[in-house]
Structure formats: C-alpha cells, structure tokens
Amino acid sequence: MDVSLRAGADFEVRIVECPGVWMDEAALSALSADLRQVAARTLDAGSLTYGVFSGDKSRMEAVIITLVSRRDGTPVAFNALAVMKLDTAPHPTEVLHLGLVMVDPDERSKNLSWVLYGLTCFLIFFRRQFRPVWVSNVTQVPAVVGMVSEMFSDVWPSPNKGRRTLTHLLLAREIMATRRHVFGVGADAGFDEERFVITDAYTGGSDDLKKTWESAPKHRDARYNAFCQEALDYARGDDVLQLGQMDVAAMRTYLTREVPKSAVIGLLLTGGIVALRRIVLPAIHWADSTQEWGHLRPYTRRNK
C-alpha cells in the first residue's frame, strides 16, 4: 500500500506499507530522513535507537509509515505502525501496533490525531473486507490512553466499561515474550498481567521518550488522567499495554467523531481504492497464464 490524500487545506498524508521490502535505497533513505527531521523537532536531546531509527533496513520491512507533510513538502508528523504476526493457536494473529508517534510542536493543535492514530487501521480494515483488526498500544501518556480507549472497540485496560478476555491475555503474553523490541522495552522490564502494566519500561532503546507525570499530555476527560496516575509509577518509568480492535463499531465511531466532516468523502474513496486493489490485482494475476500462482504452474507446450 502506497497511498496519498489531503488532510485539510494545509497537509498532505502519505501511507507507505513495508517500505523496506520494495523501496530502493534512495527512496528509503529519503523517507528515513523525513522521520529524523520530525524527531529532531520533537526530542529535546538524545536519539532513539530502536525501530525505524535503528538504521536496520529489515526493521522497515514490517512497518507502515504514516507521514504528514505541509503542502510545501516539509514533514511535520509521523506514525511508525508495526505489523506483528503473533504465533497464536489455532491460527497466527496479526496485530497492528500503533507504534511511535511524533508531531512537530508547532503543529500539535492542528487536529492530526485522526490521521496518526486511526487512519491506517481504518484502511487496513477496509482492505481486510471489514474483518476485525487487533491493535495494540504502549504508552504512559493519558491523552493517548484516552484516545485509544475512545477510538477502538473492546479496549483493555481502560477506565471505560470493559473486561479482560482470554484473547487479550494471550495476545499480551505473546507480545511481551517475543515483540518487546518493537516498542523499545528491555528484557528486564516486568509485566503485570492483572493490570497490563509494563514496569521499568524505558530500558530498551526508548529512554528519550520517558516522561514525568507533569510533562505527560493530559486528556480532556479526567477519568483517563486519574487512571494513569493511579496505575503507573512515572518515577520508575511504567507503561500501559492496551489491546483493542478496529471493527464496524469502531469504524462508525471513527468516521463520526474523529474524522473532520470535510475529509470523510475523501477517506471513503481512498478506502474503496485500497479495497479494490485487493480484488482487482489477484484477478489480474490469476488471468496471467505465464505466472505461477501457489501450486499452479503455467502450461508450457513441449516440442515433440
């Protein structure tokens, strides 16, 4: 997936899926430079050493980059969403980790949250023929905890009504056992399965993202602020691991509450194009008798 669309009059959005797989070195370097430019405007000091900042091309093979730029091409925000394929029974489960989000301080009041947190999940949901998509989030920021709780379905943990299911627990165990590197949590960090709290989380490359309670952006709903203040030890550096789903109910909430009305039509058209590619391209491949398709092989006439 490589799609672009406008976000209001001032911004352009580009969503690039698994750039490490298909982008050439020049394009990949340019994309990485845009991400570093946003990070330089966001972090006070130091640099991140994990994920898209590690310099490892293989790390770019399982991410979806959502890059927001001004109309003049200046990058101002991004989300590096990780695609995690978890080894669960009876079938593997694909989980979209909301990943690292950075926004230029000068652009934080421009209502970009619907782009950075929900847009890619919405398009993936379209492409999967409206089958529910699991999403995960690791954060200590009350504003983000509240945003995820209100945007997706069946989110745990959350101060909203909800419950921890066996699926939540099994996915969380697999994530903590095999995917800590995705969100920069070290092997020595603990995990409280009852509360889904990662203790001493900032030891695996994400040190520069650690915040104090005072500096962590708060949510407009005091419930989420109180939830984080009670559940997390900010001096130690705790995070909460949230799991939820993008489903039909979440899609309806996203379109009616998060997306500006001026952008809904364009978003639906983009979703339709993404879904159409999923239908049309396999049909074209199937009709091409010169190409292999699974166990099928092209017929070749042998000379007698």
Coordinates of C-alpha atoms in Angstrom, one line a residue:
M1 CA 0.0 0.0 0.0
D2 CA 1.3 3.4 -1.0
V3 CA -1.5 6.0 -0.9
S4 CA -1.7 9.7 -0.5
L5 CA -4.5 12.0 0.4
R6 CA -5.1 15.5 1.7
A7 CA -5.8 16.3 5.4
G8 CA -7.5 19.7 5.2
A9 CA -6.1 22.6 3.3
D10 CA -2.6 22.6 4.8
F11 CA -1.4 19.0 4.9
E12 CA -0.7 16.0 2.7
V13 CA -0.7 12.4 4.1
R14 CA 1.3 9.6 2.7
I15 CA 0.9 6.0 3.9
V16 CA 3.7 3.6 3.0
E17 CA 3.4 -0.1 3.8
C18 CA 6.6 -2.2 4.4
P19 CA 9.0 0.2 2.6
G20 CA 12.0 -2.0 3.4
V21 CA 10.6 -4.6 1.1
W22 CA 10.1 -2.7 -2.1
M23 CA 11.7 0.8 -1.8
D24 CA 15.1 1.3 -3.4
E25 CA 17.9 2.7 -1.2
A26 CA 17.5 6.3 -2.3
A27 CA 13.7 6.4 -1.6
L28 CA 14.2 4.6 1.7
S29 CA 16.9 7.0 2.8
A30 CA 14.7 10.0 1.9
L31 CA 11.9 8.5 3.9
S32 CA 14.1 7.9 6.9
A33 CA 15.5 11.5 6.6
D34 CA 11.9 12.8 6.8
L35 CA 11.3 10.8 10.0
R36 CA 14.5 12.0 11.6
Q37 CA 13.6 15.6 10.7
V38 CA 10.4 15.3 12.7
A39 CA 12.2 13.6 15.6
A40 CA 14.8 16.4 15.7
R41 CA 11.9 18.9 16.2
T42 CA 10.3 16.7 18.8
L43 CA 13.0 15.4 21.1
D44 CA 14.9 17.8 23.4
A45 CA 18.1 15.7 23.4
G46 CA 19.5 12.3 22.5
S47 CA 18.2 10.0 19.8
L48 CA 16.1 6.8 19.6
T49 CA 17.9 3.6 18.9
Y50 CA 15.1 1.2 18.1
G51 CA 12.6 0.6 15.3
V52 CA 12.7 2.9 12.4
F53 CA 15.6 4.8 13.9
S54 CA 17.9 1.8 14.3
G55 CA 19.2 2.1 10.7
D56 CA 18.3 -1.5 10.1
K57 CA 16.5 -1.9 6.8
S58 CA 14.9 -5.1 8.0
R59 CA 13.0 -3.1 10.6
M60 CA 11.4 -1.2 7.8
E61 CA 10.1 -4.4 6.3
A62 CA 7.3 -4.8 8.8
V63 CA 6.1 -1.3 9.4
I64 CA 3.5 1.1 7.9
I65 CA 4.7 4.7 7.9
T66 CA 2.0 7.4 8.0
L67 CA 3.8 10.7 7.2
V68 CA 2.2 14.1 7.4
S69 CA 3.7 17.0 5.5
R70 CA 2.9 20.6 4.8
R71 CA 1.8 21.4 1.3
D72 CA 5.4 22.6 0.7
G73 CA 6.8 19.1 1.4
T74 CA 8.1 19.8 5.0
P75 CA 7.4 16.8 7.2
V76 CA 5.7 17.6 10.5
A77 CA 4.4 14.4 11.9
F78 CA 4.5 10.6 11.5
N79 CA 3.3 7.3 12.9
A80 CA 5.5 4.2 12.5
L81 CA 2.9 1.4 12.9
A82 CA 4.4 -2.0 13.3
V83 CA 2.8 -5.2 11.9
M84 CA 3.2 -8.0 14.4
K85 CA 2.3 -11.6 13.4
L86 CA 1.9 -13.4 16.6
D87 CA 2.2 -17.2 17.0
T88 CA -1.2 -18.0 18.5
A89 CA -3.4 -21.0 18.3
P90 CA -5.2 -22.2 16.2
H91 CA -4.0 -19.6 13.7
P92 CA -1.5 -16.8 13.8
T93 CA -2.9 -13.4 14.7
E94 CA -1.9 -10.1 13.0
V95 CA -1.7 -7.2 15.4
L96 CA -1.1 -3.6 14.3
H97 CA 1.0 -1.8 17.0
L98 CA 0.2 1.9 16.9
G99 CA 3.9 2.5 17.4
L100 CA 5.9 5.6 17.6
V101 CA 4.0 8.9 17.0
M102 CA 5.8 12.2 16.8
V103 CA 4.4 15.6 15.9
D104 CA 6.2 18.9 15.4
P105 CA 5.5 21.1 18.4
D106 CA 4.3 23.9 16.2
E107 CA 1.6 21.6 14.7
R108 CA 0.2 19.9 17.8
S109 CA -3.0 21.9 17.8
K110 CA -3.9 21.2 14.2
N111 CA -6.1 18.2 14.8
L112 CA -3.9 15.5 13.3
S113 CA -4.7 12.7 15.8
W114 CA -7.3 11.2 13.5
V115 CA -4.6 10.8 10.9
L116 CA -1.8 9.5 13.1
Y117 CA -3.8 7.0 15.3
G118 CA -6.8 5.8 13.2
L119 CA -6.3 6.3 9.5
T120 CA -4.0 3.4 8.7
C121 CA -6.0 1.0 10.9
F122 CA -9.2 2.1 9.0
L123 CA -7.6 1.5 5.6
I124 CA -6.3 -1.9 6.7
F125 CA -9.8 -2.7 8.0
F126 CA -11.2 -1.8 4.6
R127 CA -8.7 -4.0 2.8
R128 CA -9.5 -7.0 5.0
Q129 CA -13.1 -6.9 3.9
F130 CA -14.3 -5.4 7.2
R131 CA -12.8 -8.3 9.3
P132 CA -11.8 -7.0 12.8
V133 CA -8.2 -5.9 13.2
W134 CA -6.4 -6.2 16.5
V135 CA -4.4 -3.1 17.6
S136 CA -2.0 -2.6 20.4
N137 CA -0.6 0.4 22.1
V138 CA 2.1 1.0 24.7
T139 CA 2.2 4.4 26.4
Q140 CA 2.3 6.4 29.6
V141 CA 0.6 9.4 28.1
P142 CA -3.0 9.9 29.5
A143 CA -4.1 11.7 26.3
V144 CA -3.1 8.7 24.2
V145 CA -4.7 6.2 26.6
G146 CA -8.0 8.1 26.3
M147 CA -7.7 8.4 22.5
V148 CA -7.2 4.7 22.0
S149 CA -10.0 3.9 24.5
E150 CA -12.5 6.0 22.7
M151 CA -11.4 5.2 19.1
F152 CA -11.3 1.4 19.2
S153 CA -13.6 -1.4 20.5
D154 CA -13.1 -3.8 23.4
V155 CA -10.0 -1.9 24.6
W156 CA -8.3 -3.3 27.7
P157 CA -7.2 -1.8 30.1
S158 CA -9.3 1.3 30.2
P159 CA -11.4 3.2 32.8
N160 CA -14.4 2.7 30.5
K161 CA -16.6 -0.3 30.9
G162 CA -14.9 -3.4 29.6
R163 CA -13.2 -6.6 30.6
R164 CA -10.0 -8.5 30.1
T165 CA -10.8 -11.6 27.9
L166 CA -8.6 -14.7 27.4
T167 CA -7.7 -13.4 24.0
H168 CA -6.4 -10.1 25.5
L169 CA -4.3 -12.1 27.9
L170 CA -2.9 -14.5 25.3
L171 CA -2.0 -11.7 22.9
A172 CA -0.4 -9.7 25.7
R173 CA 1.7 -12.6 26.8
E174 CA 2.9 -13.3 23.2
I175 CA 3.7 -9.6 22.6
M176 CA 5.7 -9.4 25.8
A177 CA 7.5 -12.7 25.1
T178 CA 8.5 -12.0 21.5
R179 CA 7.9 -8.4 20.5
R180 CA 9.4 -6.1 23.1
H181 CA 11.9 -4.7 20.6
V182 CA 9.0 -3.3 18.6
F183 CA 8.3 -0.7 21.3
G184 CA 11.8 -0.4 22.9
V185 CA 11.2 -2.3 26.1
G186 CA 14.1 -4.2 27.6
A187 CA 14.2 -7.8 28.6
D188 CA 14.5 -6.8 32.3
A189 CA 11.2 -4.9 32.3
G190 CA 8.4 -6.6 34.3
F191 CA 4.8 -7.2 33.2
D192 CA 1.8 -7.2 35.5
E193 CA -0.8 -9.4 33.8
E194 CA -3.6 -8.3 36.0
R195 CA -3.3 -4.6 35.1
F196 CA -1.4 -4.9 31.8
V197 CA 1.3 -2.6 33.2
I198 CA 4.9 -2.8 32.0
T199 CA 7.2 -1.8 34.9
D200 CA 10.5 -0.1 34.3
A201 CA 9.8 0.0 30.6
Y202 CA 12.4 2.6 29.4
T203 CA 15.5 0.4 29.3
G204 CA 15.4 -1.0 25.7
G205 CA 16.2 2.0 23.5
S206 CA 13.2 4.2 24.1
D207 CA 14.8 6.1 27.0
D208 CA 14.4 9.5 25.5
L209 CA 10.6 9.1 25.4
K210 CA 10.2 8.7 29.2
K211 CA 8.1 11.4 30.7
T212 CA 7.2 12.7 34.2
W213 CA 3.6 12.9 35.3
E214 CA 3.8 16.7 35.0
S215 CA 5.1 16.6 31.4
A216 CA 2.8 13.9 30.1
P217 CA 0.0 15.4 28.0
K218 CA -3.3 15.0 29.7
H219 CA -6.7 14.1 28.3
R220 CA -9.7 16.4 28.4
D221 CA -11.6 13.6 30.3
A222 CA -10.2 13.5 33.8
R223 CA -11.0 9.7 34.1
Y224 CA -8.0 8.8 31.9
N225 CA -5.7 11.1 33.8
A226 CA -6.8 9.6 37.1
F227 CA -6.4 6.1 35.6
C228 CA -2.8 6.7 34.5
Q229 CA -1.8 8.5 37.7
E230 CA -3.1 5.6 39.8
A231 CA -1.8 2.7 37.6
L232 CA 1.6 3.9 36.6
D233 CA 4.8 4.8 38.5
Y234 CA 6.2 7.7 36.4
A235 CA 9.4 7.9 38.5
R236 CA 10.2 4.3 37.7
G237 CA 9.0 4.6 34.1
D238 CA 5.9 2.4 33.7
D239 CA 3.8 1.9 30.6
V240 CA 0.3 0.5 30.0
L241 CA -0.2 -2.1 27.3
Q242 CA -3.6 -1.6 25.6
L243 CA -5.3 -4.1 23.2
G244 CA -8.4 -3.4 21.2
Q245 CA -10.0 -3.9 17.8
M246 CA -10.9 -1.9 14.7
D247 CA -14.3 -3.3 13.8
V248 CA -17.5 -2.0 12.3
A249 CA -18.5 -0.2 15.6
A250 CA -15.0 1.4 15.9
M251 CA -15.2 2.4 12.2
R252 CA -18.5 4.1 12.7
T253 CA -17.1 5.9 15.8
Y254 CA -14.0 6.9 13.9
L255 CA -15.9 8.4 11.0
T256 CA -18.5 10.2 13.0
R257 CA -16.4 11.5 15.9
E258 CA -12.7 11.6 14.9
V259 CA -12.6 12.4 11.2
P260 CA -13.4 16.0 10.2
K261 CA -16.6 16.1 8.1
S262 CA -14.7 17.7 5.2
A263 CA -12.4 14.7 5.0
V264 CA -15.0 11.8 5.2
I265 CA -15.7 11.6 1.5
G266 CA -12.1 11.6 0.5
L267 CA -11.3 9.0 3.2
L268 CA -14.1 6.7 2.0
L269 CA -12.9 7.0 -1.6
T270 CA -9.3 6.1 -0.5
G271 CA -10.6 3.1 1.4
G272 CA -12.5 2.0 -1.7
I273 CA -9.4 2.2 -3.8
V274 CA -7.4 0.2 -1.3
A275 CA -10.1 -2.4 -1.1
L276 CA -10.4 -2.5 -4.9
R277 CA -6.7 -3.2 -5.3
R278 CA -7.2 -6.3 -3.1
I279 CA -9.8 -7.5 -5.5
V280 CA -8.5 -6.4 -8.9
L281 CA -4.8 -7.4 -8.6
P282 CA -5.4 -11.0 -7.7
A283 CA -7.8 -11.3 -10.6
I284 CA -5.2 -9.9 -13.0
H285 CA -2.6 -12.3 -11.6
W286 CA -5.0 -15.2 -11.9
A287 CA -5.7 -14.4 -15.6
D288 CA -1.9 -14.3 -16.4
S289 CA -1.1 -17.8 -17.6
T290 CA 2.6 -17.0 -17.7
Q291 CA 2.9 -16.6 -13.9
E292 CA 3.0 -19.1 -11.1
W293 CA 0.1 -19.0 -8.6
G294 CA 0.6 -21.1 -5.5
H295 CA 0.8 -24.7 -6.5
L296 CA -0.4 -23.9 -10.0
R297 CA 2.2 -23.7 -12.8
P298 CA 2.0 -22.1 -16.2
Y299 CA 1.3 -24.6 -19.0
T300 CA 4.2 -24.9 -21.5
R301 CA 3.9 -26.8 -24.8
R302 CA 6.6 -29.3 -25.2
N303 CA 8.2 -29.7 -28.6
K304 CA 8.0 -33.3 -29.8

